XYZ file of C-alpha atoms in Angstrom:
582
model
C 5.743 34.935 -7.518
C 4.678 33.996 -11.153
C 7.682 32.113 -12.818
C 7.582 31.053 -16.677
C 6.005 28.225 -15.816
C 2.714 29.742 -15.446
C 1.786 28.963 -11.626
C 0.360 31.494 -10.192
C 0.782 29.691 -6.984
C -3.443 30.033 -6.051
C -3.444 27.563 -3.454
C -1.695 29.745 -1.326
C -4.897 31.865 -0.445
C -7.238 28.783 -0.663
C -8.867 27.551 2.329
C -9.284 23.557 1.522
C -12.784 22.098 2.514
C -12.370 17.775 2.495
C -15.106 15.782 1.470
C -14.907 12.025 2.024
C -17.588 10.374 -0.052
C -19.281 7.558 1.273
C -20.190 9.884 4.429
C -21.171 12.588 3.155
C -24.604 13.121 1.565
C -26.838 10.400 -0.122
C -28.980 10.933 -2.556
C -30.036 8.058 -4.212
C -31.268 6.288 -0.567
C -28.989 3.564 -1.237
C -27.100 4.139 2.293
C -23.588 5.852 0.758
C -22.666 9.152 0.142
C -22.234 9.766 -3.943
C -21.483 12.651 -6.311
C -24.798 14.136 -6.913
C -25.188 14.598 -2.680
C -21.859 16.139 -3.047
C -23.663 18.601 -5.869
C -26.675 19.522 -3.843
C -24.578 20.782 -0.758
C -22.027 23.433 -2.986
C -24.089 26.471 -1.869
C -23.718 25.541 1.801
C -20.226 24.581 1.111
C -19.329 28.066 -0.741
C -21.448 30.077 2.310
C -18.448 28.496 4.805
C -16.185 30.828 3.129
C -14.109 27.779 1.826
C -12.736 28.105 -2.128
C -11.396 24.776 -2.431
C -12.989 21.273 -2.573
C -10.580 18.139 -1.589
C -12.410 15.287 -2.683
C -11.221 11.931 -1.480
C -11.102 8.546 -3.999
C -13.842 8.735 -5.755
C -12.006 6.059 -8.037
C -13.590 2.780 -8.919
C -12.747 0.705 -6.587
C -13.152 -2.693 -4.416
C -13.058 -0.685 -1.448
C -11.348 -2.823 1.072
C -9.451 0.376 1.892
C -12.232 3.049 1.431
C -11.088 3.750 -1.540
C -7.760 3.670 -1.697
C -7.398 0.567 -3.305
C -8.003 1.581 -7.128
C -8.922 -0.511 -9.711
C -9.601 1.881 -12.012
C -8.145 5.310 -12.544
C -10.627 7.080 -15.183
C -14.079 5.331 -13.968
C -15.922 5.885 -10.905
C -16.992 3.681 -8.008
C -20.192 2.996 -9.014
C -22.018 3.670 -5.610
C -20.746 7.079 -5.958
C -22.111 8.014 -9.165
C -20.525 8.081 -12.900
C -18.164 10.368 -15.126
C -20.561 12.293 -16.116
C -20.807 13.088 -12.497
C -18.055 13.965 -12.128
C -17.897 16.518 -15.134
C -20.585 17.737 -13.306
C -19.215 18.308 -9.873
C -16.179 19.600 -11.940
C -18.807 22.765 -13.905
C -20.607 23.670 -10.630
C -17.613 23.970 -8.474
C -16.660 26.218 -10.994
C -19.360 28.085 -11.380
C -19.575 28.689 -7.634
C -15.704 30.046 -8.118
C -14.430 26.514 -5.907
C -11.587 24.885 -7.225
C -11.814 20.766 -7.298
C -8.441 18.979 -6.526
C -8.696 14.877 -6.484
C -6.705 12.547 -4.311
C -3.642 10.783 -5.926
C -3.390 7.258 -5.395
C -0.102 5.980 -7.248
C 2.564 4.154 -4.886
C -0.072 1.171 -5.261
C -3.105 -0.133 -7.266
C -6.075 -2.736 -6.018
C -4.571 -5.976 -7.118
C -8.289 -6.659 -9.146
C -6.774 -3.396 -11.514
C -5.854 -5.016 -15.148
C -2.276 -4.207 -14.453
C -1.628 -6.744 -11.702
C -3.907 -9.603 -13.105
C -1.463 -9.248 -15.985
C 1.374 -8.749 -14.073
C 0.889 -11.929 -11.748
C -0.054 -14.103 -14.898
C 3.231 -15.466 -15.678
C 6.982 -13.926 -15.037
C 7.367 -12.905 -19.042
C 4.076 -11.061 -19.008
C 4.975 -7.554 -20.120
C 3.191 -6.006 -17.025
C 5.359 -8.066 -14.727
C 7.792 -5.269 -13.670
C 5.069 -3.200 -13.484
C 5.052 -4.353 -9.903
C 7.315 -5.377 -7.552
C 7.592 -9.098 -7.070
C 10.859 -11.230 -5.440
C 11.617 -14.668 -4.965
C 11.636 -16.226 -1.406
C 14.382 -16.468 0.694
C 14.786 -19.611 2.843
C 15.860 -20.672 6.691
C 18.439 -22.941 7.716
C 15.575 -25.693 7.902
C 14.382 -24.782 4.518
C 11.439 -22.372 5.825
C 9.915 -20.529 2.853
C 10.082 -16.680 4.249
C 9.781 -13.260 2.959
C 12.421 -11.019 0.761
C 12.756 -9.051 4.094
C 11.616 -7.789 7.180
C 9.037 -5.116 6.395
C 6.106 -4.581 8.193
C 2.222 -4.294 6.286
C -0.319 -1.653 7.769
C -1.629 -4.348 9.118
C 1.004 -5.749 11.214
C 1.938 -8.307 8.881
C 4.719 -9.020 6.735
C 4.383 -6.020 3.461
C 4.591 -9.059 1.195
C 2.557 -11.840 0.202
C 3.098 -15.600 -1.692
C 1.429 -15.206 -5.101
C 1.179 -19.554 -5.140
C 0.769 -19.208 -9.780
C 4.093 -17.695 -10.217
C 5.889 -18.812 -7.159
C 6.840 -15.272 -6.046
C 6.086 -13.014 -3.487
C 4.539 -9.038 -4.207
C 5.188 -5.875 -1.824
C 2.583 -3.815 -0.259
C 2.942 -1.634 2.084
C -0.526 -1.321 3.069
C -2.819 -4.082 2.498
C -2.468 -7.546 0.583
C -5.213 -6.078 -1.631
C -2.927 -2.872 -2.470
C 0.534 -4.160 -4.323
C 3.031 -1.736 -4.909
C 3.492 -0.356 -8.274
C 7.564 -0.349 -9.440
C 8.308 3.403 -10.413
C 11.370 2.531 -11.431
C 9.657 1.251 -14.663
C 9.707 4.274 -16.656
C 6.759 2.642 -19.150
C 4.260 2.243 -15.603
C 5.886 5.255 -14.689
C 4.543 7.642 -17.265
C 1.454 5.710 -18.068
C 0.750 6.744 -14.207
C 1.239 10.333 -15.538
C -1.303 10.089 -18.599
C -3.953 7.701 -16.798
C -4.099 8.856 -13.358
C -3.113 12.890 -13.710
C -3.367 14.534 -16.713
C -6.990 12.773 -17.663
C -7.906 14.615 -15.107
C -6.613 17.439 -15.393
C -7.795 17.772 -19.006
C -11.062 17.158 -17.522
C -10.819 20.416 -14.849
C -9.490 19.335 -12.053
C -7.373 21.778 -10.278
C -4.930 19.440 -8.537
C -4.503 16.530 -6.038
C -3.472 15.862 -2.193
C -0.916 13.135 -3.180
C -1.103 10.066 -0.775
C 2.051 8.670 0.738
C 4.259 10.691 -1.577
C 7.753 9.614 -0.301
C 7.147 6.091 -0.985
C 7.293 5.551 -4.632
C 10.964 5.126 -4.710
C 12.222 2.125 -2.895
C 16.128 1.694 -1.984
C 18.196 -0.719 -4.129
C 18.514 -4.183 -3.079
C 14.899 -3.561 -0.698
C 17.202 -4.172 2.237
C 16.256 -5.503 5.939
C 14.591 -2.262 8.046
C 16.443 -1.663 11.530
C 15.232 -3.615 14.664
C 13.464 -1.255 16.535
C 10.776 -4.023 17.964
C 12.583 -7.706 19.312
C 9.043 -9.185 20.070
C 7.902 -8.281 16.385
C 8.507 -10.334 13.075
C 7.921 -7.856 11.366
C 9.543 -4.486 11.453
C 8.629 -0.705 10.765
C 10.296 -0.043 7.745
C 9.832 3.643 7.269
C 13.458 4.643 7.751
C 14.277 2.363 4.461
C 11.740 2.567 1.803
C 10.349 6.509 2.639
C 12.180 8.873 0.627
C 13.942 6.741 -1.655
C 16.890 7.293 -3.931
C 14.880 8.532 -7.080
C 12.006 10.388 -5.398
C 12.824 13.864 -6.024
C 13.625 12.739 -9.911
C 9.782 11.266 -10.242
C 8.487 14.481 -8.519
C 10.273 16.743 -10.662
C 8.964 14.541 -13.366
C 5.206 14.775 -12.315
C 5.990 18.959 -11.367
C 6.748 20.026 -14.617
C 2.735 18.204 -15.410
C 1.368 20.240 -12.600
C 3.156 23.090 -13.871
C 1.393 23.395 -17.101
C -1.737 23.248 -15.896
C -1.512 25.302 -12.714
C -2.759 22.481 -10.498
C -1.916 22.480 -6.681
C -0.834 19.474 -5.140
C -0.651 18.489 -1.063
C 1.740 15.799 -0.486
C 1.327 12.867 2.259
C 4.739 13.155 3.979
C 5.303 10.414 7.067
C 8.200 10.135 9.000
C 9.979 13.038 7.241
C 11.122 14.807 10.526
C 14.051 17.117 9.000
C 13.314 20.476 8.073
C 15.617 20.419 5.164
C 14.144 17.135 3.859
C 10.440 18.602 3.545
C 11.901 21.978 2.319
C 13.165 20.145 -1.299
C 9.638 18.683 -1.759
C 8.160 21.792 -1.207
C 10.734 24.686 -2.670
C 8.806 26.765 -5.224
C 12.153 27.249 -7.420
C 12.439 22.848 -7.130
C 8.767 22.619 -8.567
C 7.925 19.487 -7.423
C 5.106 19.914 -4.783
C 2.689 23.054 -3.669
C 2.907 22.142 -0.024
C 3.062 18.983 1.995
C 0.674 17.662 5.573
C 3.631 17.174 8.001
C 2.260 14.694 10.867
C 3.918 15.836 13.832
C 0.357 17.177 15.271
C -1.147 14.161 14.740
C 1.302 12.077 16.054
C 0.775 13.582 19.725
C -0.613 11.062 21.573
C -0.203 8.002 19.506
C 3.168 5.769 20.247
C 5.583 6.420 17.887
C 5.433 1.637 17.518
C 1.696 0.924 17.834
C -0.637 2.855 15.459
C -3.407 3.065 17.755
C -1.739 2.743 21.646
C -2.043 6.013 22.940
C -0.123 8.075 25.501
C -0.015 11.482 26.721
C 0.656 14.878 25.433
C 0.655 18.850 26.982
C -0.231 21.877 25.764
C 3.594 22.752 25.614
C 3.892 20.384 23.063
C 1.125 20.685 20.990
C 2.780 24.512 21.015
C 6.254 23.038 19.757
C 5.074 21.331 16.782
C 2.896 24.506 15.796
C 5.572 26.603 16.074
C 7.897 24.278 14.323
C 5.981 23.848 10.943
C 4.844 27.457 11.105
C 8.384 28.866 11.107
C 9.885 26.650 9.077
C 9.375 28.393 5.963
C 11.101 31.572 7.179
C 13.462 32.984 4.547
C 12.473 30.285 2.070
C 10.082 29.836 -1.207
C 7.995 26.785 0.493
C 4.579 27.222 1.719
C 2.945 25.410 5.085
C -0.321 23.827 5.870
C -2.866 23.900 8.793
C -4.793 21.503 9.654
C -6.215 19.018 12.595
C -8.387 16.673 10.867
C -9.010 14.037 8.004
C -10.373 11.116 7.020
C -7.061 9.520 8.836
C -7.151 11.038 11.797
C -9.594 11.571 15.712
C -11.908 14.510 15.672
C -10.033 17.300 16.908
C -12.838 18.573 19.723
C -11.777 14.952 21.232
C -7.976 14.670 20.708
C -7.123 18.601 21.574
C -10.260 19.998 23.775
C -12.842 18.853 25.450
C -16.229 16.352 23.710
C -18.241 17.033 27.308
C -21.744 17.686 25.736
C -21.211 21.069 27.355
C -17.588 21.717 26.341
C -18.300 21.107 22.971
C -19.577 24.417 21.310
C -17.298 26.548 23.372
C -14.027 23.903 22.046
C -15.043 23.554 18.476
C -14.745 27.433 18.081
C -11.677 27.336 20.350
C -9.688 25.095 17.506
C -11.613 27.439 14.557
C -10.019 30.422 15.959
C -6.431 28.859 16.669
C -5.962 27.580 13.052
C -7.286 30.767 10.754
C -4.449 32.915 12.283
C -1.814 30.780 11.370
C 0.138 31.062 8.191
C -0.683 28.411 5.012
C -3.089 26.792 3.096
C -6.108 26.109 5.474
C -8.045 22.545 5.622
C -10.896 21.830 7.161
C -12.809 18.110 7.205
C -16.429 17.558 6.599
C -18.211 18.066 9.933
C -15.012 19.907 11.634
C -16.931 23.439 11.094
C -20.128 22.012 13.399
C -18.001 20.629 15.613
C -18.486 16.835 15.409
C -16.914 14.759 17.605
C -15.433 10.737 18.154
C -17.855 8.570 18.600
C -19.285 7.539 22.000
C -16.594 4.832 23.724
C -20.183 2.675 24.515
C -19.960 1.397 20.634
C -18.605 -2.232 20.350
C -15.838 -2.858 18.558
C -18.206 -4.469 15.349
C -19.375 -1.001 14.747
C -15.756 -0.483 13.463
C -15.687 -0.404 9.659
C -11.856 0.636 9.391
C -9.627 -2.436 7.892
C -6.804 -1.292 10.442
C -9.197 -0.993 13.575
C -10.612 -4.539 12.296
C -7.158 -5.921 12.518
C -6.067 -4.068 15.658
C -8.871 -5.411 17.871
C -8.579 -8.949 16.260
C -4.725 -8.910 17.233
C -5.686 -7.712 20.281
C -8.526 -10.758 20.753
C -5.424 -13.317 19.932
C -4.154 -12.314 22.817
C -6.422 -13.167 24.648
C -6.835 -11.351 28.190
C -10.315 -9.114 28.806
C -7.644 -6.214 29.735
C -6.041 -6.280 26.389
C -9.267 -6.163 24.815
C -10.264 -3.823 26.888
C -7.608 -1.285 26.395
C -7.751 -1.956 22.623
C -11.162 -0.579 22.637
C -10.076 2.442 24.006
C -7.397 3.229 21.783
C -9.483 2.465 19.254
C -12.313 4.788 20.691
C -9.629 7.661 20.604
C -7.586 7.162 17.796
C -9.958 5.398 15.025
C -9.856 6.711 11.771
C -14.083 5.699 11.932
C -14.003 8.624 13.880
C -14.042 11.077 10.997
C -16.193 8.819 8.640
C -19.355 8.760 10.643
C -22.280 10.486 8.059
C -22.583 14.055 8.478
C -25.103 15.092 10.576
C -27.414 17.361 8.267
C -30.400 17.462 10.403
C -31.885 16.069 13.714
C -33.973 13.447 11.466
C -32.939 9.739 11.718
C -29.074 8.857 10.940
C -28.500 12.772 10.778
C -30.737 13.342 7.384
C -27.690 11.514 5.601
C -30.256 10.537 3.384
C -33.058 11.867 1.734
C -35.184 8.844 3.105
C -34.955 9.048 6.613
C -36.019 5.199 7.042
C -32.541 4.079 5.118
C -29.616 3.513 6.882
C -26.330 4.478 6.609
C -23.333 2.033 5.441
C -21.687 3.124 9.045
C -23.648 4.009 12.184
C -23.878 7.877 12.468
C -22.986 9.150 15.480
C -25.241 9.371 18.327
C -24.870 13.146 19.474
C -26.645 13.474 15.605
C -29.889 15.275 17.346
C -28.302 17.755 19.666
C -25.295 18.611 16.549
C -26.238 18.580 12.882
C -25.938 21.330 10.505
C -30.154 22.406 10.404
C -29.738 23.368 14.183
C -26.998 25.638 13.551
C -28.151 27.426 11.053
C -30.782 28.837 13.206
C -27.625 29.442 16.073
C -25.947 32.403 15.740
C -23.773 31.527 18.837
C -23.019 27.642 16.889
C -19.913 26.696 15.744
C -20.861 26.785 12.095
C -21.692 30.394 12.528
C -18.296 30.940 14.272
C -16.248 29.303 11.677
C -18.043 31.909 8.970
C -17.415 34.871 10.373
C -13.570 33.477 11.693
C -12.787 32.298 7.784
C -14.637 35.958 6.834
C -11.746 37.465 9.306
C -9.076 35.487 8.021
C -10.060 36.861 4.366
C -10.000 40.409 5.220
C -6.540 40.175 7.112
C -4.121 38.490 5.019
C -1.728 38.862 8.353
C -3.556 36.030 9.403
C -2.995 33.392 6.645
C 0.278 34.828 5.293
C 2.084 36.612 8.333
C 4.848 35.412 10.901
C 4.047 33.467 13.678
C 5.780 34.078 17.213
C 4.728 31.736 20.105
C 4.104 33.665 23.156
C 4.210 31.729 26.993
C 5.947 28.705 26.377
C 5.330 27.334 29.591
C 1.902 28.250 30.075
C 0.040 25.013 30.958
C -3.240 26.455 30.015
C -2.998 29.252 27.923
C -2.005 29.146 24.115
C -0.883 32.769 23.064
C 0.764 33.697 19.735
C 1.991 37.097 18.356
C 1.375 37.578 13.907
C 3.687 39.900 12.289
C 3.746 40.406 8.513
C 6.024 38.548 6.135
C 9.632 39.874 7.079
C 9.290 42.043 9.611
C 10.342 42.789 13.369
C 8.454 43.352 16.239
C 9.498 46.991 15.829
C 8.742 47.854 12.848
C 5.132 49.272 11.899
C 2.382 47.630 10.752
C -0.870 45.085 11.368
C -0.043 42.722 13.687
C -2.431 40.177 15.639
C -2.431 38.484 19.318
C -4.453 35.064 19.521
C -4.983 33.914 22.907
C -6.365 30.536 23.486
C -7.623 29.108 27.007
C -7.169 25.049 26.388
C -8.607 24.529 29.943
C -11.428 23.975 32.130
C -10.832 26.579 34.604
C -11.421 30.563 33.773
C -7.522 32.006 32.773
C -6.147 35.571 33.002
C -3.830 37.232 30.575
C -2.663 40.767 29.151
C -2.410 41.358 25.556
C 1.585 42.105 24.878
C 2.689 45.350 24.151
C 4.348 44.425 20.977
C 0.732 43.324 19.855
C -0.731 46.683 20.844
C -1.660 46.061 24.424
C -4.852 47.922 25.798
C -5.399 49.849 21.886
C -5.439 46.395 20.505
C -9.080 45.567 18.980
C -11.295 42.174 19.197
C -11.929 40.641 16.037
C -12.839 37.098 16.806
C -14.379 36.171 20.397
C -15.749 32.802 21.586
C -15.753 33.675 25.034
C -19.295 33.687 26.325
C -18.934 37.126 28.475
C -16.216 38.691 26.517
C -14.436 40.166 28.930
C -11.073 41.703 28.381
C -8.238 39.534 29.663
C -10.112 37.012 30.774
C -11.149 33.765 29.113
C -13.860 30.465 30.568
C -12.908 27.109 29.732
C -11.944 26.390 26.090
C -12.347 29.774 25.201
C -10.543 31.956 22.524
C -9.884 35.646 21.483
C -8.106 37.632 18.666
C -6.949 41.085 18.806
C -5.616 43.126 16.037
C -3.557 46.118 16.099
C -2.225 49.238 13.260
C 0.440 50.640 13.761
């Protein structure tokens, strides 16, 4: 599919690798990851088998988000390096044949960017609508209190009293990150020139776009439903995600993207119809490449508490991969696989098994699961040597995340050792720290994260740094580095794998996670390649047959994880895929 447009719609053979910068590789000894660590690692990035670099904010930046609070959008956070550091990181990608895509931070600035200390000067500054400010309401006994009911990241009302102007400002995350008003067509398109296309211009080939359904907000910013009576302060994502004009600003932005072939990833939360994520994500719409869809990472987590976790099976971890592989069928949109980011629990943790001996056998279990389904593949920084959450022994200070902060500190107002207790844990297992521990390069001190071993890190690296770092594995052929090499090396040579249809096989397996790949608009009798994944997501040995319709006994191993490699049967957390001509 090449329309007029000139996409050549690239991203839908690219396999994404995410780099999160202050964790990654320091090279200045200064204890944070920067641009020029980022530079020296490209050869052992391209030797993964990866074509695609996600780079997270890079952006200058206060940082009481990580990042995500801008100030900023054409200078870099100074820690991290400079432009010309960039332009750099931009030529050798290149050179190396990786594309570079940026993240896109635009439903909110850092309230130190120029825009809002203009905009909260005076109520006739010219940058005032740039935001979105409202005058209080008031209680029957003349209480001062909010325009409405929303609730903050941080469980706190999403607006604050600006005291100058006698106002109050929306944020949806944190007081530090006010909401820019889109409906301001002058903000609007200087978004377009500032934050996108100076980028583009510069190389860039595209952007994961955070929180993408947020920019328009519903007229009138009414009350959100209920859905907590102990809580002030109410989840709000049924009003103010996917707003009135959304689809207007994308198609806006699209036609950008369009000229200069750029891919783009949207952030879409609590989008849970089909048909809704289809229109951000139709080719003929042009408004986004693809979108993450959270379902899989919302296993486990309750649906009210951002960190409370609960329960999940195997069945549904199943459901939600079938869902948002099959929802594409018969359409122009295009899916994504993934298990980790900077956002979310190491996957080894949340999905397998981190017992020290469980962990090589589940890290390759979860490789070989996600390169046969269909989409754009990510994988996070440490994912492909099979890091892990860190140890439940660390205290809660160790905790550098602004939510985790404010989740054990709500937790401490409450006052009872259980509660604290239990916070912990659901901290332990669903922190977004998790994922931004430094890499572990070597068995040296803090992992080799820097080229000094006697510096340390801005946040603790994990302790399992000695017995899983990336020197070890090179020298492993049975490691999960070298697994994810030759499974991405697979996943190359069949495009079945990344492009095919996906049939879920044993529903109600408990242990056993079995799927059938046919190519793109076929049936199961029809000829052709066709592949049978079967994945053992237990601690017990499990027994299977390959199905007929997958080529049964004349059905070859191409990826094996299993220890013994017997045919049809698997150890704990072990994994095989067959594939079969026709």
């Amino acid at each position: 599919m090449t329309p007029q447009d000139g996409r050549t719609f690239w991203f839908r053979d690219a396999v994404v690798y995410q780099i999160w910068p202050a964790s990654y590789k320091d090279s200045n000894n200064d204890g944070i990851g920067d641009i020029q660590g980022i530079i020296s690692t490209l050869d052992y990035v391209a030797s993964l088998g990866v074509n695609t670099i996600w780079l997270s904010p890079m952006y200058d930046s206060p940082q009481i988000d990580m990042g995500y609070d801008i100030s900023d959008y054409q200078a870099v956070y100074p820690p991290y390096g400079t432009l010309s550091d960039m332009d750099e990181l931009i030529r050798e990608c290149h050179a190396r044949g990786i594309k570079l895509i940026l993240d896109l931070v635009i439903n909110h600035t850092s309230d130190q960017h120029a825009w809002f200390q203009e905009s909260k000067k005076d109520k006739t500054n010219p940058k005032r609508d740039w935001y979105i400010w409202r005058p209080a309401k008031y209680s029957a006994t003349g209480e001062r209190r909010p325009p409405n009911n929303w609730r903050g990241a941080l469980n706190q009302s999403a607006w604050t009293w600006e005291e100058h102007t006698q106002e109050y400002y929306l944020h949806l995350f944190t007081p530090q990150q006010p909401d820019l008003n889109w409906a301001n067509d002058e903000c609007r398109h200087t978004l377009y020139r500032d934050a996108i296309e100076f980028w583009l211009k510069r190389g860039v080939n595209g952007f994961r776009v955070d929180t993408v359904n947020l920019y328009s907000k519903p007229e009138g910013l009414p009350d959100a439903p209920i859905t907590d009576p102990n809580a002030e302060w109410q989840n709000g994502d049924s009003v103010f995600c996917n707003g009135p004009r959304m689809h207007e600003y994308l198609q806006e932005m699209g036609t950008i993207f369009a000229r200069y072939d750029a891919m783009t990833v949207g952030e879409l939360p609590s989008t849970p119809r089909v048909e809704d994520v289809l229109r951000y994500i139709s080719a003929s719409r042009n408004e986004l490449s693809q979108v993450f869809q959270f379902d899989i990472s919302a296993l486990g987590r309750s649906p009210d508490d951002f960190y409370a976790r609960s329960d999940f099976s195997l069945q549904q971890l199943k459901e939600v991969v079938e869902r948002w592989q099959r929802f594409i069928e018969g359409t122009d949109a295009w899916p994504t696989v993934f298990l980790e980011n900077h956002d979310l629990p190491r996957a080894i943790s949340k999905y397998a098994s981190d017992r020290p001996e469980d962990i090589t056998a589940s890290g390759k279990l979860l490789a070989l699961m996600q390169v046969g389904l269909t989409g754009t593949l990510y994988i996070y920084q440490g994912q492909e040597i099979g890091m892990t959450n860190v140890p439940r022994s660390w205290g809660h200070d160790e905790y550098k995340d602004v939510i985790a902060i404010n989740y054990y500190r709500d937790a401490a107002a409450r006052g009872s050792k259980e509660t604290l207790v239990k916070a912990l844990d659901d901290i332990n297992f669903h922190a977004r720290d998790n994922a931004r521990t430094p890499v572990q390069w070597t068995s040296a001190p803090h992992g080799g994260f820097s080229e000094d071993p006697a510096t340390t890190p801005w946040m603790r690296t994990n302790d399992n740094y000695t017995s899983i770092n990336v020197a070890a594995q090179e020298q492993d052929k049975s490691s999960v580095l070298a697994f994810y090499r030759h499974a991405l090396a697979v996943r190359k040579k069949h495009d079945l794998l990344g492009k095919g249809e996906f049939r879920l096989v044993g529903r109600e397996h408990e242990k056993l996670f079995m799927y059938i790949k046919l190519p793109q608009g076929s049936s199961e009798e029809e000829k052709g390649e066709r592949a049978f994944v079967v994945l053992n997501f237990s601690s017990e040995m499990q027994t299977y047959t390959v199905p007929e319709e997958a080529g049964g006994e004349e059905a070859n191993v191409v990826l094996d994880s299993s220890v013994d490699g017997k045919r049809g049967s698997l150890g704990p957390w072990e994994g095989r895929m067959y594939i079969y001509h026709t």
